[in-house]
XYZ file of C-alpha atoms in Angstrom:
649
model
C 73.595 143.962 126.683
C 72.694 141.197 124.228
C 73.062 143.064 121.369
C 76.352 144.203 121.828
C 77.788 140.432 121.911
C 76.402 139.544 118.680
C 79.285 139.314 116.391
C 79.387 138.763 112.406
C 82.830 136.673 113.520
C 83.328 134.017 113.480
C 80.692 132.589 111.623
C 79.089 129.369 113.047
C 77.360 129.109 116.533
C 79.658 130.322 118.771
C 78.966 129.065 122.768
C 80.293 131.844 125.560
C 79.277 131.870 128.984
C 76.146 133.819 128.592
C 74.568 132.071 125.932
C 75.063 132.025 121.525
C 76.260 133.903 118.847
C 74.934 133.120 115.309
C 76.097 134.375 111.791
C 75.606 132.941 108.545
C 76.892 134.516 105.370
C 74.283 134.616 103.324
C 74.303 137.256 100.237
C 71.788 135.858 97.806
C 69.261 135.225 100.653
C 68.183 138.120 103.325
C 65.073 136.616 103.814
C 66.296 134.172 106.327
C 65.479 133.437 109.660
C 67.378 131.013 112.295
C 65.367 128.143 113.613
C 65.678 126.396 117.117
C 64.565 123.392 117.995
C 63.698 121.910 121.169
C 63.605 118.103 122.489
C 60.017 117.237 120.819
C 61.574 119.038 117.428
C 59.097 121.941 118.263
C 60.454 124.863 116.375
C 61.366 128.647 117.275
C 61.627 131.789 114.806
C 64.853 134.203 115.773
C 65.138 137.429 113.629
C 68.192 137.594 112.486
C 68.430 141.311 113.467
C 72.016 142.316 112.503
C 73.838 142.589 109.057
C 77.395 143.127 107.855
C 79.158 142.409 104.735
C 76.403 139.713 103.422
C 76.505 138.428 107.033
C 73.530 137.949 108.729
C 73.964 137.451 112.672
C 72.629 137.738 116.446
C 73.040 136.404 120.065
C 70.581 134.082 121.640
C 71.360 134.028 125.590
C 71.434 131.410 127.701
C 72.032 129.073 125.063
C 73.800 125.528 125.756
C 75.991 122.678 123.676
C 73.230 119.942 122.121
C 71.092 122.928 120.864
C 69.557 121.925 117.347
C 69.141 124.754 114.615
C 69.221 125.300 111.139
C 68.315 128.619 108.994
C 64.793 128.798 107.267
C 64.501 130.553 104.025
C 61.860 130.699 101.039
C 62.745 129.059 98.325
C 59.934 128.887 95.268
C 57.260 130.233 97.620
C 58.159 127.265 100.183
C 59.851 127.367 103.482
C 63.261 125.266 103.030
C 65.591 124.264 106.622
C 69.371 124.633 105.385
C 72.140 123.616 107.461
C 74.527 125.699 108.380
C 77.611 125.348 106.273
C 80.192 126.025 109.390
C 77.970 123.505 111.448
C 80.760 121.895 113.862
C 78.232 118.663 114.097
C 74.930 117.487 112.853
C 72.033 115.798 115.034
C 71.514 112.063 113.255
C 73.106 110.727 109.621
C 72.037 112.586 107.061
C 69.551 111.031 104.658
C 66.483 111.528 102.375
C 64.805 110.020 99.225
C 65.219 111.676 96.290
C 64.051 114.355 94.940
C 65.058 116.657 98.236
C 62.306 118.796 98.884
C 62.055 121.732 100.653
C 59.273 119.350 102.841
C 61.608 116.972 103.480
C 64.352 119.425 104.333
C 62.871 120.171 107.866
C 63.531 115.871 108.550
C 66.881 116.055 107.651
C 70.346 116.219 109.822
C 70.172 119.721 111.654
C 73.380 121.462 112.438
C 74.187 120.884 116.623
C 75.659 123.922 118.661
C 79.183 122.033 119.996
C 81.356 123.009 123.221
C 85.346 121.744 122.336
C 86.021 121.372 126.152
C 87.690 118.199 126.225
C 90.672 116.789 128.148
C 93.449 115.586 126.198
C 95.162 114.244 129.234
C 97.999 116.098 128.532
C 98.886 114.356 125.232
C 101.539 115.390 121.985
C 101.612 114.965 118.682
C 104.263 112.535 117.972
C 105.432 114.461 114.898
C 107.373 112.015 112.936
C 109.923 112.917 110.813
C 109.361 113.078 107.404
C 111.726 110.149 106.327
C 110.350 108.099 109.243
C 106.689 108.731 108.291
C 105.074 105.324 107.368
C 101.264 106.050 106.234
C 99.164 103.512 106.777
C 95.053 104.524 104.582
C 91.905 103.369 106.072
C 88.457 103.751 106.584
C 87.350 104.261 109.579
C 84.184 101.356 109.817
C 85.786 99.561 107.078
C 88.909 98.985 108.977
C 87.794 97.512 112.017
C 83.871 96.282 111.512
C 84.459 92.728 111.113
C 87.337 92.905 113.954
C 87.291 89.358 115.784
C 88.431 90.244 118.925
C 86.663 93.952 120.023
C 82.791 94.318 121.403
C 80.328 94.390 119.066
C 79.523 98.052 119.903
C 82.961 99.418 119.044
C 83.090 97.823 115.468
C 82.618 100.314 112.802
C 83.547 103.309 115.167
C 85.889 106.363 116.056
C 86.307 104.203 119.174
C 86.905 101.028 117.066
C 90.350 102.396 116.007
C 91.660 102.987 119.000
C 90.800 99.726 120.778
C 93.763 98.196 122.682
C 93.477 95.067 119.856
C 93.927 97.605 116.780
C 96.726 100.317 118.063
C 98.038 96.733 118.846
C 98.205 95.351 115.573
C 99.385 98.790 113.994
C 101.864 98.907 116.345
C 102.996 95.713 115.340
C 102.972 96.522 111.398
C 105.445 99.517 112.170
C 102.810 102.277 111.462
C 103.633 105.777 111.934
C 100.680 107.622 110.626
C 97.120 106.674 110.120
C 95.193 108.844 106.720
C 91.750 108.653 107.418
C 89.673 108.678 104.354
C 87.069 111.678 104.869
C 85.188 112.296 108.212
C 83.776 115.074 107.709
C 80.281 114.861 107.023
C 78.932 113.664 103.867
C 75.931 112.868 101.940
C 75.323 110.225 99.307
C 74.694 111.144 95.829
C 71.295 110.856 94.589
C 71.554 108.322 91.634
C 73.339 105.861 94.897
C 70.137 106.908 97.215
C 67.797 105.335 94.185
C 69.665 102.274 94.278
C 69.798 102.023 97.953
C 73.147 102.531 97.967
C 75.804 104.901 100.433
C 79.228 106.743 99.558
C 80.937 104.701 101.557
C 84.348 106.473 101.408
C 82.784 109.703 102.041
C 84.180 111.579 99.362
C 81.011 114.397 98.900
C 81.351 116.584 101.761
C 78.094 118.237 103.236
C 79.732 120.527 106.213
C 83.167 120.525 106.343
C 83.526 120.658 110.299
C 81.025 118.189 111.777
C 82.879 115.020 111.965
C 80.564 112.382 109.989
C 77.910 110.774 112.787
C 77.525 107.469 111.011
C 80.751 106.474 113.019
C 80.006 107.130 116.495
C 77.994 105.491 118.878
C 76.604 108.357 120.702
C 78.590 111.324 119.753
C 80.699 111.729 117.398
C 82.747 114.971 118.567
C 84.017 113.386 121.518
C 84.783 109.745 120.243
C 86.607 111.348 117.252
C 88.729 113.217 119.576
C 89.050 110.211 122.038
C 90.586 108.493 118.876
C 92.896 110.816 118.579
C 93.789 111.096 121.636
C 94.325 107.372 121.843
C 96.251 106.913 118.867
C 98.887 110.183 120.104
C 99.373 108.322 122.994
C 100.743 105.649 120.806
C 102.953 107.493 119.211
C 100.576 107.753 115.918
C 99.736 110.458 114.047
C 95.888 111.051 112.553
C 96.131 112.670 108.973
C 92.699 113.326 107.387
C 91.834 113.031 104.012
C 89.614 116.020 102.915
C 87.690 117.621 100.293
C 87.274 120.831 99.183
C 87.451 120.482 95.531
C 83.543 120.140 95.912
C 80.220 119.572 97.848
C 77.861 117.531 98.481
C 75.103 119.445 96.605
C 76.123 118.582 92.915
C 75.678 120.290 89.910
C 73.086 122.235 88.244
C 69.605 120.985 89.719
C 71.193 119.235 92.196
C 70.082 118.971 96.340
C 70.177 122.651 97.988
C 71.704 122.025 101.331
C 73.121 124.845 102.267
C 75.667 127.103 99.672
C 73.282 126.738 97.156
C 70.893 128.728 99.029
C 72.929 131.475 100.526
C 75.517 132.190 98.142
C 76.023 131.075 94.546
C 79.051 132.652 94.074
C 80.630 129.956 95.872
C 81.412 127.703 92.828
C 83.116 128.731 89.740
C 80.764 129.391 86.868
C 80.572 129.749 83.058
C 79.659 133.072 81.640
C 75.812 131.679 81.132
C 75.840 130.627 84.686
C 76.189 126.950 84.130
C 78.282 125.410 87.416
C 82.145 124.290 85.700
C 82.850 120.485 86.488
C 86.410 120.354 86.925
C 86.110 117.462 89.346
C 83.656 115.301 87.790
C 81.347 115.950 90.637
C 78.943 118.821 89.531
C 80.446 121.433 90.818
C 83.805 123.215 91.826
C 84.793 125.271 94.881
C 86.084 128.421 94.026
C 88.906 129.588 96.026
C 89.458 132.954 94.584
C 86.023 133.821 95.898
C 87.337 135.135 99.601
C 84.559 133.528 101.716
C 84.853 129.863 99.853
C 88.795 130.608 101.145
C 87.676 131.525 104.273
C 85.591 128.652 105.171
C 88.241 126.363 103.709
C 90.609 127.677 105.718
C 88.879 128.222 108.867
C 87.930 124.429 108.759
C 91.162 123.504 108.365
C 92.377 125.282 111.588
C 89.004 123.843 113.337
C 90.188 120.135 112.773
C 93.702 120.906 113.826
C 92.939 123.351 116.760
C 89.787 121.119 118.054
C 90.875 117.571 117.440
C 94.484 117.925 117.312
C 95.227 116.381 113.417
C 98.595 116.026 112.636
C 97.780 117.339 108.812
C 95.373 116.784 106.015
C 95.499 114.866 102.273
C 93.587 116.986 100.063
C 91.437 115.065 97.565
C 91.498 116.438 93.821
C 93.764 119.203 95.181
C 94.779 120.758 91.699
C 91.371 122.336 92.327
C 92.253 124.508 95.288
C 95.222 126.878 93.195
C 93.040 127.267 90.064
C 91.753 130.411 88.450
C 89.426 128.479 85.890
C 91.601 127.049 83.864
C 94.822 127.588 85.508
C 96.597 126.245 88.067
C 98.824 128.912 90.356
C 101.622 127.919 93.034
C 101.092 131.126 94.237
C 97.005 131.457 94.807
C 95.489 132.975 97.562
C 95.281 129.504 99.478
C 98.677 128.244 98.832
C 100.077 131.733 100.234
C 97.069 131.549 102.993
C 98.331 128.421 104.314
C 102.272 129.165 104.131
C 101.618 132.279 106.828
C 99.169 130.888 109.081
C 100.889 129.556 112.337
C 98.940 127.172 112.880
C 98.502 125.061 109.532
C 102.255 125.593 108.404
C 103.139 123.107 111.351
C 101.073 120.517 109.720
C 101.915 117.413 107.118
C 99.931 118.972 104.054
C 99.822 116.115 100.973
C 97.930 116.775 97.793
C 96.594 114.394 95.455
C 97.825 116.833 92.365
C 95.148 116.511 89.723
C 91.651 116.969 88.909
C 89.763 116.750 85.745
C 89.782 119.908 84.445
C 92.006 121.314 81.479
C 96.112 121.850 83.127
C 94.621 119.386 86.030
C 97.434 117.504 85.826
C 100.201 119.170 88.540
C 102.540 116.679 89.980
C 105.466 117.980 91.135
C 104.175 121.764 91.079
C 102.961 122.467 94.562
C 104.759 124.770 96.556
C 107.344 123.943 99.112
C 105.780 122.687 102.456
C 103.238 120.564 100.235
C 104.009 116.564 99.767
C 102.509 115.277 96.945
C 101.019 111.984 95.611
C 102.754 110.312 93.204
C 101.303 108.325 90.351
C 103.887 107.845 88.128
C 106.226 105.829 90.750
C 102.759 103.468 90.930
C 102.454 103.211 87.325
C 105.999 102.723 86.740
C 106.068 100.039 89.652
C 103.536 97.925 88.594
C 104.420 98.127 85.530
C 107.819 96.722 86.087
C 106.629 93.996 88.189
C 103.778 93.092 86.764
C 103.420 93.841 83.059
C 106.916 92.822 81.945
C 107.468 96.797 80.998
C 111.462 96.372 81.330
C 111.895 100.601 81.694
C 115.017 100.032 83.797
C 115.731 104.150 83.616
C 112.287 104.996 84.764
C 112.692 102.296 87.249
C 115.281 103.183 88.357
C 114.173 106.753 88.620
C 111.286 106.215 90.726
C 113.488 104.179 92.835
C 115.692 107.102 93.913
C 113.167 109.589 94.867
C 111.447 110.917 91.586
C 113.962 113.581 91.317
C 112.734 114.694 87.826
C 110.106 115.971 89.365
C 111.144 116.235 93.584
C 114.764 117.899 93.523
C 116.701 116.090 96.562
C 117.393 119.372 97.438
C 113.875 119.958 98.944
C 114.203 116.337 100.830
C 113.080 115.666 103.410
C 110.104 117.917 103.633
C 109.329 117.747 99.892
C 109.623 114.045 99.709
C 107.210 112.483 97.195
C 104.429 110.102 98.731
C 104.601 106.983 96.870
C 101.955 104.233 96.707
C 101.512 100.892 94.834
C 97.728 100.798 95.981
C 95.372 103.521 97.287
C 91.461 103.043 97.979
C 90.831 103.478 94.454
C 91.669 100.785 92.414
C 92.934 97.432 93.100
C 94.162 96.823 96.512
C 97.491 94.479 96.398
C 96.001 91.428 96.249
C 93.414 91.933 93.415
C 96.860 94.076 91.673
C 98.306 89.939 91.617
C 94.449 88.011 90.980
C 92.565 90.167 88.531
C 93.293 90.926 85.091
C 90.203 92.837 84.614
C 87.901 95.297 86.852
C 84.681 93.322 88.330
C 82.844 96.117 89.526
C 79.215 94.742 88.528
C 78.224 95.400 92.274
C 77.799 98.756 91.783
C 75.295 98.734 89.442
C 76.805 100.507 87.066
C 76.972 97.660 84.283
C 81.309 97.997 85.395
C 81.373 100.933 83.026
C 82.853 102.774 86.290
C 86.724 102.409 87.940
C 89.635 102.776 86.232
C 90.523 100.476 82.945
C 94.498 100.599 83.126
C 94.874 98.764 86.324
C 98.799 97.425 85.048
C 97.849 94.334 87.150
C 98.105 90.758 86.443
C 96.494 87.746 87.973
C 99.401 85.095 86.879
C 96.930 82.268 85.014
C 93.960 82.055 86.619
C 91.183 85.237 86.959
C 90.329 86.095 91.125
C 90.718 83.213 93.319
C 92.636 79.562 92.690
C 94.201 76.792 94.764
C 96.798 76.458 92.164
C 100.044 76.690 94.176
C 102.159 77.332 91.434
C 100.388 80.630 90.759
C 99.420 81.352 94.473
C 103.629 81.381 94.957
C 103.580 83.976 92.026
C 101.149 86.051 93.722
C 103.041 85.930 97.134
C 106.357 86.892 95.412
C 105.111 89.775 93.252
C 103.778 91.045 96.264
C 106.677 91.297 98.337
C 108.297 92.178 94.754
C 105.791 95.622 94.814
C 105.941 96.246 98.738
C 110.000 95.859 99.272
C 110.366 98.433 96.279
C 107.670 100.738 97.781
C 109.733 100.704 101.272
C 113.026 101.152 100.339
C 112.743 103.315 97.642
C 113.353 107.192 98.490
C 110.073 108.644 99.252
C 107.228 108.552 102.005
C 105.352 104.996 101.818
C 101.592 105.219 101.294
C 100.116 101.678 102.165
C 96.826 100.828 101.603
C 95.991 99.254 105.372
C 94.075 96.408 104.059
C 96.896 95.223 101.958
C 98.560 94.138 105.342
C 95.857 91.686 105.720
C 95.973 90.594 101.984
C 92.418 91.613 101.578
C 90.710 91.034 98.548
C 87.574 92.973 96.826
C 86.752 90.662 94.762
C 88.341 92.110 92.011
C 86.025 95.690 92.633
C 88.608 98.353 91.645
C 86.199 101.066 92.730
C 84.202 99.976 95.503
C 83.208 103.486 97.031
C 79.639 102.354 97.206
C 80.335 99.255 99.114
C 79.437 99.155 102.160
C 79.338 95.829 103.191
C 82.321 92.784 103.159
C 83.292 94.123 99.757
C 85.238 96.938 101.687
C 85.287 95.589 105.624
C 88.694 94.494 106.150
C 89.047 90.873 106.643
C 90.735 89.388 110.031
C 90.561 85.884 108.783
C 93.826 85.369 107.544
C 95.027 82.157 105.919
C 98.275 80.553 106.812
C 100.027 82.513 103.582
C 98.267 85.868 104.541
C 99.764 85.507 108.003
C 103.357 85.235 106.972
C 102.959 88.463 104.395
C 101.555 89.920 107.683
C 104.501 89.169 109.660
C 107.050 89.722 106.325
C 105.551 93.199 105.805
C 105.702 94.159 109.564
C 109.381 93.209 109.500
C 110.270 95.115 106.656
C 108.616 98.157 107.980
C 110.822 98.399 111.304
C 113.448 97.796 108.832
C 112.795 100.666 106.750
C 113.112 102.612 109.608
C 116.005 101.294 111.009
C 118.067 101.721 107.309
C 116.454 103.500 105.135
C 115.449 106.719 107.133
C 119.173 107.239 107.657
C 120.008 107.266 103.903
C 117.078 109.443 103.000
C 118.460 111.979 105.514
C 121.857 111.698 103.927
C 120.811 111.897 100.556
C 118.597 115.133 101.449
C 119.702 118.602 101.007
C 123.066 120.003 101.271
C 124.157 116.741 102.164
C 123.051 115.091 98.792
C 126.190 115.016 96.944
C 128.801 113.107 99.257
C 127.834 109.974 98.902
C 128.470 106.944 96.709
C 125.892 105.239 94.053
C 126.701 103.120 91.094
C 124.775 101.313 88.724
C 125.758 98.006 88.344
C 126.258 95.125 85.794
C 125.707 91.505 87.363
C 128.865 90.771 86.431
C 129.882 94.119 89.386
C 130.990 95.930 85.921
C 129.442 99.540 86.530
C 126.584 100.339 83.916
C 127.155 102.534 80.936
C 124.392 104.497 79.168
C 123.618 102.003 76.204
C 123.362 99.311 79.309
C 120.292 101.215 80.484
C 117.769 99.940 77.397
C 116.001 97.079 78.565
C 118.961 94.998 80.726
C 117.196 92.699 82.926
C 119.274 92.361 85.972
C 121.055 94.722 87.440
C 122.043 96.317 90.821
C 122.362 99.798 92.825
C 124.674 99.789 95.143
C 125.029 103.383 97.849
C 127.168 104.131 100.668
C 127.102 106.759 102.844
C 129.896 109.633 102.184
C 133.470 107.539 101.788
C 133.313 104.885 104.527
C 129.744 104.814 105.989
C 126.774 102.562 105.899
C 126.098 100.633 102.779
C 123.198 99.613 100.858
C 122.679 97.053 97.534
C 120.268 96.098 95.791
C 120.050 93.252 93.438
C 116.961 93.626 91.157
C 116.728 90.153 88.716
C 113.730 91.201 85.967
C 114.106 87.863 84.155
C 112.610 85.159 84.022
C 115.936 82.264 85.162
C 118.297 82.926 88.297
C 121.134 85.341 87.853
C 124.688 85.456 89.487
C 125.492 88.843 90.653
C 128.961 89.778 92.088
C 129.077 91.910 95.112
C 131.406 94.813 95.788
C 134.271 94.026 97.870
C 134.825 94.635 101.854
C 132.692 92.915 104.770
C 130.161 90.664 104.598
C 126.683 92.279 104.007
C 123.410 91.257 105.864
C 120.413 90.204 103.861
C 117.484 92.582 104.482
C 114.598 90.414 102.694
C 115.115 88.363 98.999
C 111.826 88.644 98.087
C 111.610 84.987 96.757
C 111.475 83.878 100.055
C 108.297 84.339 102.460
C 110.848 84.586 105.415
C 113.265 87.047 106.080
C 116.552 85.827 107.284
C 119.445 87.324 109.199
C 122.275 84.894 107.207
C 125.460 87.263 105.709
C 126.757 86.924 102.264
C 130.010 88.184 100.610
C 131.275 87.956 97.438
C 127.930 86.542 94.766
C 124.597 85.995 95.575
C 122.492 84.001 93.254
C 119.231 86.030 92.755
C 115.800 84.294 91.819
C 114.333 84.599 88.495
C 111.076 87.794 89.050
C 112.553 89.110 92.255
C 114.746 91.410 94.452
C 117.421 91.093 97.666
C 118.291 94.213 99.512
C 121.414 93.807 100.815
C 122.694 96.226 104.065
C 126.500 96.388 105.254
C 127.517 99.066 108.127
């Protein structure tokens, strides 16, 4: 009876009513054996008695959630304890000292047999529009672990982001969409194990569908989906950040956890077998391989099936359509994802790079795919903060990037633009620090990024010069009011809402510790950028989502937009090298809603005339910490270094 409900699919530990099915695909290895272990870690040998297709497989009965296993095989005349790489949750943190040995493999994380029966009280995705889609990044422990107002026990957790005090304060900021960074398990690197060290934004995945247990306070399957569950009821979406450009076990001579052992053909190789680095990692998923597909996509319906995700940001994702060197819109994964039911309902953003030869893809990913865009960040900053005067580029990152995102493929294809991400200076250290100070991580700051395009206005890191301090404040809401109401999906970097500082650490991925934490203790200034940014959220939402629907599709080309002089004199194509002040004014088809914006590069106050009609309504000059509801109507005198967004319906 047994026999006939083993299965070779799907592969995992699959629970049914009269016990377990096992399978494990596991080609370069037939001399493997699954191991169960019982409350005192006491171990039991099952055959694995059935094959198919490299699969190894059979049914234990009477088999229940909480079971411990893991798959034995010899490795160099020693018995090594793998996980299993579809393992849907592990039994502790992973950890070990390097070397890892196949003696220490038996004390490591084993993979957990899970039950998904959970009750999700009913509960919806909110699926936001994409035009009304405000995405907030965080880290899960970093975001709330020095929280003032939640129990201690909570802080660092799945359950810490959903505490009535958080969903509060996101609520507040206007957030539509929280983008985890990676929860899927992960391990740290070795050379960060020797210095005592931790990935700490979990970017070098171990299995790709056991959520990570270092955030939980008992079990991390259910608190991850009681998070989720949470935040839905708020009306906010969960996007996680994953990766499957790589793994956890490195490159050549690097920890055998699992893939290593089975099946080498899962990463792309040279022709004398040496692993292919196009991630700067070690090693590099290969997606033309049909199981390294399948598992990708089988984890990707887990997380979105099991714990109801509302879509995924894929880390390095150039990776995932290449064919060695190339890079293919129309790979086996891109196509794989288009037709499956269930993950062509989801948001789907890729980072659109790696660091391999044609990594660099922005603006080639199929349609359904949003994509993360760079060059609005570089060109941003840039304006703002290192006097680079490129009014055309400015100006076309303002208006949606359409050199590379055709309007026509709005809203859906709507680029995802950022000014900070959680590499690289958050928004604060973009205004403090000249220069990276990422001694911390031991790496004698040889590591993080050298062309930050920031600027710390006189004084390097932290001063109670007021003078600058006002700077700071200004360029600020200088880089956030562009971010908002320019045509494109915000990315904000959560801890920028609490003008938190790293001390100048532009990669802090090792950092576990206050480096990282977000910091509640605002100062009087932090508090009103708190309450500014907030405001100009809910007004993005209010004013801009409307135009970005307009200005999307068929729709695109009934509606007004000039380029103007300060004088109100409409711009001509020599007045687009290097003119300091100038203004874009849009309305909506001939007699609709009405938007200006008065953009003042210099460095003294400039005079702009305003087009005729009704008084317009000041959205935010961002040389003021308040926003103010006072009209204007014919000039507005605009301060030197700053912007007004000016609304009229």
């Amino acid at each position: 009876m047994f026999a006939k409900l083993a299965q070779p699919f799907p592969l995992g530990a699959t629970l049914c009513d009269q016990g377990c099915n096992f399978s494990i695909h596991c080609p370069d290895n037939q001399d493997i054996k699954l191991i169960l272990f019982d409350n005192n870690n006491k171990k039991k040998i099952v055959e694995l008695d059935n094959q198919h297709m490299g699969i190894r497989y059979t049914f234990v009965p009477d088999m229940r959630a909480g079971q411990c296993y893991g798959y034995q095989i010899t490795d160099k005349n020693e018995k090594r304890l793998v996980l299993d790489p579809y393992a849907q949750a592990l039994s502790k943190t992973p950890f070990y000292i390097p070397p890892f040995r196949a003696e220490q493999s038996w004390d490591f994380a084993k993979s957990v047999v899970t039950e998904h029966t959970f009750d999700w009280e009913d509960t919806v995705s909110p699926q936001i529009p994409y035009e009304e889609t405000v995405l907030f990044e965080t880290h899960v422990k970093g975001f709330t672990k020095l929280h003032p107002h939640m129990d201690e026990e909570y802080k660092g957790t799945y359950l810490g982001l959903c505490q009535p005090e958080v969903i509060k304060s996101l609520k507040q900021q206007g957030v539509t969409t929280l983008q985890l960074l990676p929860v899927a398990s992960c391990m740290s690197e070795p050379h960060l194990l020797d210095m005592d060290k931790v990935n700490f934004w979990g970017y070098n995945s171990l299995c790709f569908m056991a959520p990570e247990p270092r955030y939980a306070i008992a079990d991390a399957v259910t608190e991850m989906k009681t998070m989720v569950r949470e935040l839905h009821k708020n009306d906010i979406e969960v996007i996680l950040d994953i990766v499957f450009n790589h793994t956890a076990e490195g490159g050549d001579g690097g920890p055998q956890f699992h893939f290593k052992s089975l099946d080498k053909n899962y990463y792309l190789q040279t022709t004398d077998k040496k692993l292919l680095n196009y991630t700067g990692c070690g090693n590099t998923l290969d997606l033309t391989y049909q199981p390294s597909l399948n598992i990708v996509l089988d984890t990707l319906r887990h997380w979105v099936t099991h714990y109801h995700v509302d879509g995924f940001r894929f880390d390095l994702a150039a990776t995932l359509g290449r064919d060695r060197h190339y890079f293919n819109t129309r790979s086996a994964f891109f196509m794989a994802v288009a037709q499956d039911p269930i993950l062509k309902k989801v948001k789907l953003i890729a980072e659109p790079w790696d660091v391999g030869p044609n990594g660099y893809q922005l603006g080639h990913f199929p349609r359904g795919w949003n994509e993360c865009n760079d060059k609005f960040r570089d060109t941003v900053k840039s304006y703002w903060l290192c006097n680079k005067n490129d009014v055309k580029e400015f100006a076309t990152r303002l208006m949606g990037s359409r050199d590379l995102f055709s309007a026509g493929g709005w809203p859906d294809k709507l680029p995802v633009n950022f000014i900070s991400y959680h590499d690289g200076f958050t928004l604060e250290d973009l205004v403090s620090y000249n220069h990276k100070h990422n001694h911390a991580n031991g790496e004698n700051n040889r590591d993080g990024h050298g062309d930050n395009r920031s600027y710390n206005h006189g004084v390097e890191g932290e001063t109670n010069n007021l003078t600058i301090l006002y700077r700071r404040e200004r360029q600020k809401r200088n880089l956030m009011a562009t971010l908002l109401f320019s045509f494109g999906i915000p990315h904000i970097l959560a801890v920028d809402s609490l003008s938190h500082t790293q001390g100048g650490n532009n990669n802090a991925y090792c950092q576990d510790n206050e480096i990282s934490w977000a910091n509640w203790e605002m100062s009087h200034g932090d508090e009103l950028f708190h309450t500014w940014m907030g405001q100009m959220i809910a007004a993005r939402k209010e004013i801009m989502a409307p135009f970005i629907r307009a200005f999307s599709g068929h729709e695109r080309g009934h509606h007004r937009i000039q380029w103007r002089h300060s004088s109100g004199q409409n711009m001509t194509a020599e007045d687009w090298q290097n003119l300091e002040a100038f203004g874009l004014y849009m309305g909506l088809y001939k007699g609709g809603n009405e938007l200006m914006y008065i953009i003042n590069h210099s460095d003294i106050p400039t005079r702009f005339r305003l087009p005729e009609g009704n008084k317009w309504s000041v959205i935010c000059d961002t040389s003021e910490r308040y926003l103010s509801n006072r009209q204007i109507q014919t000039t507005y005198m605009q301060a030197a270094k700053s912007l007004t967004i000016l609304f009229r319906e």
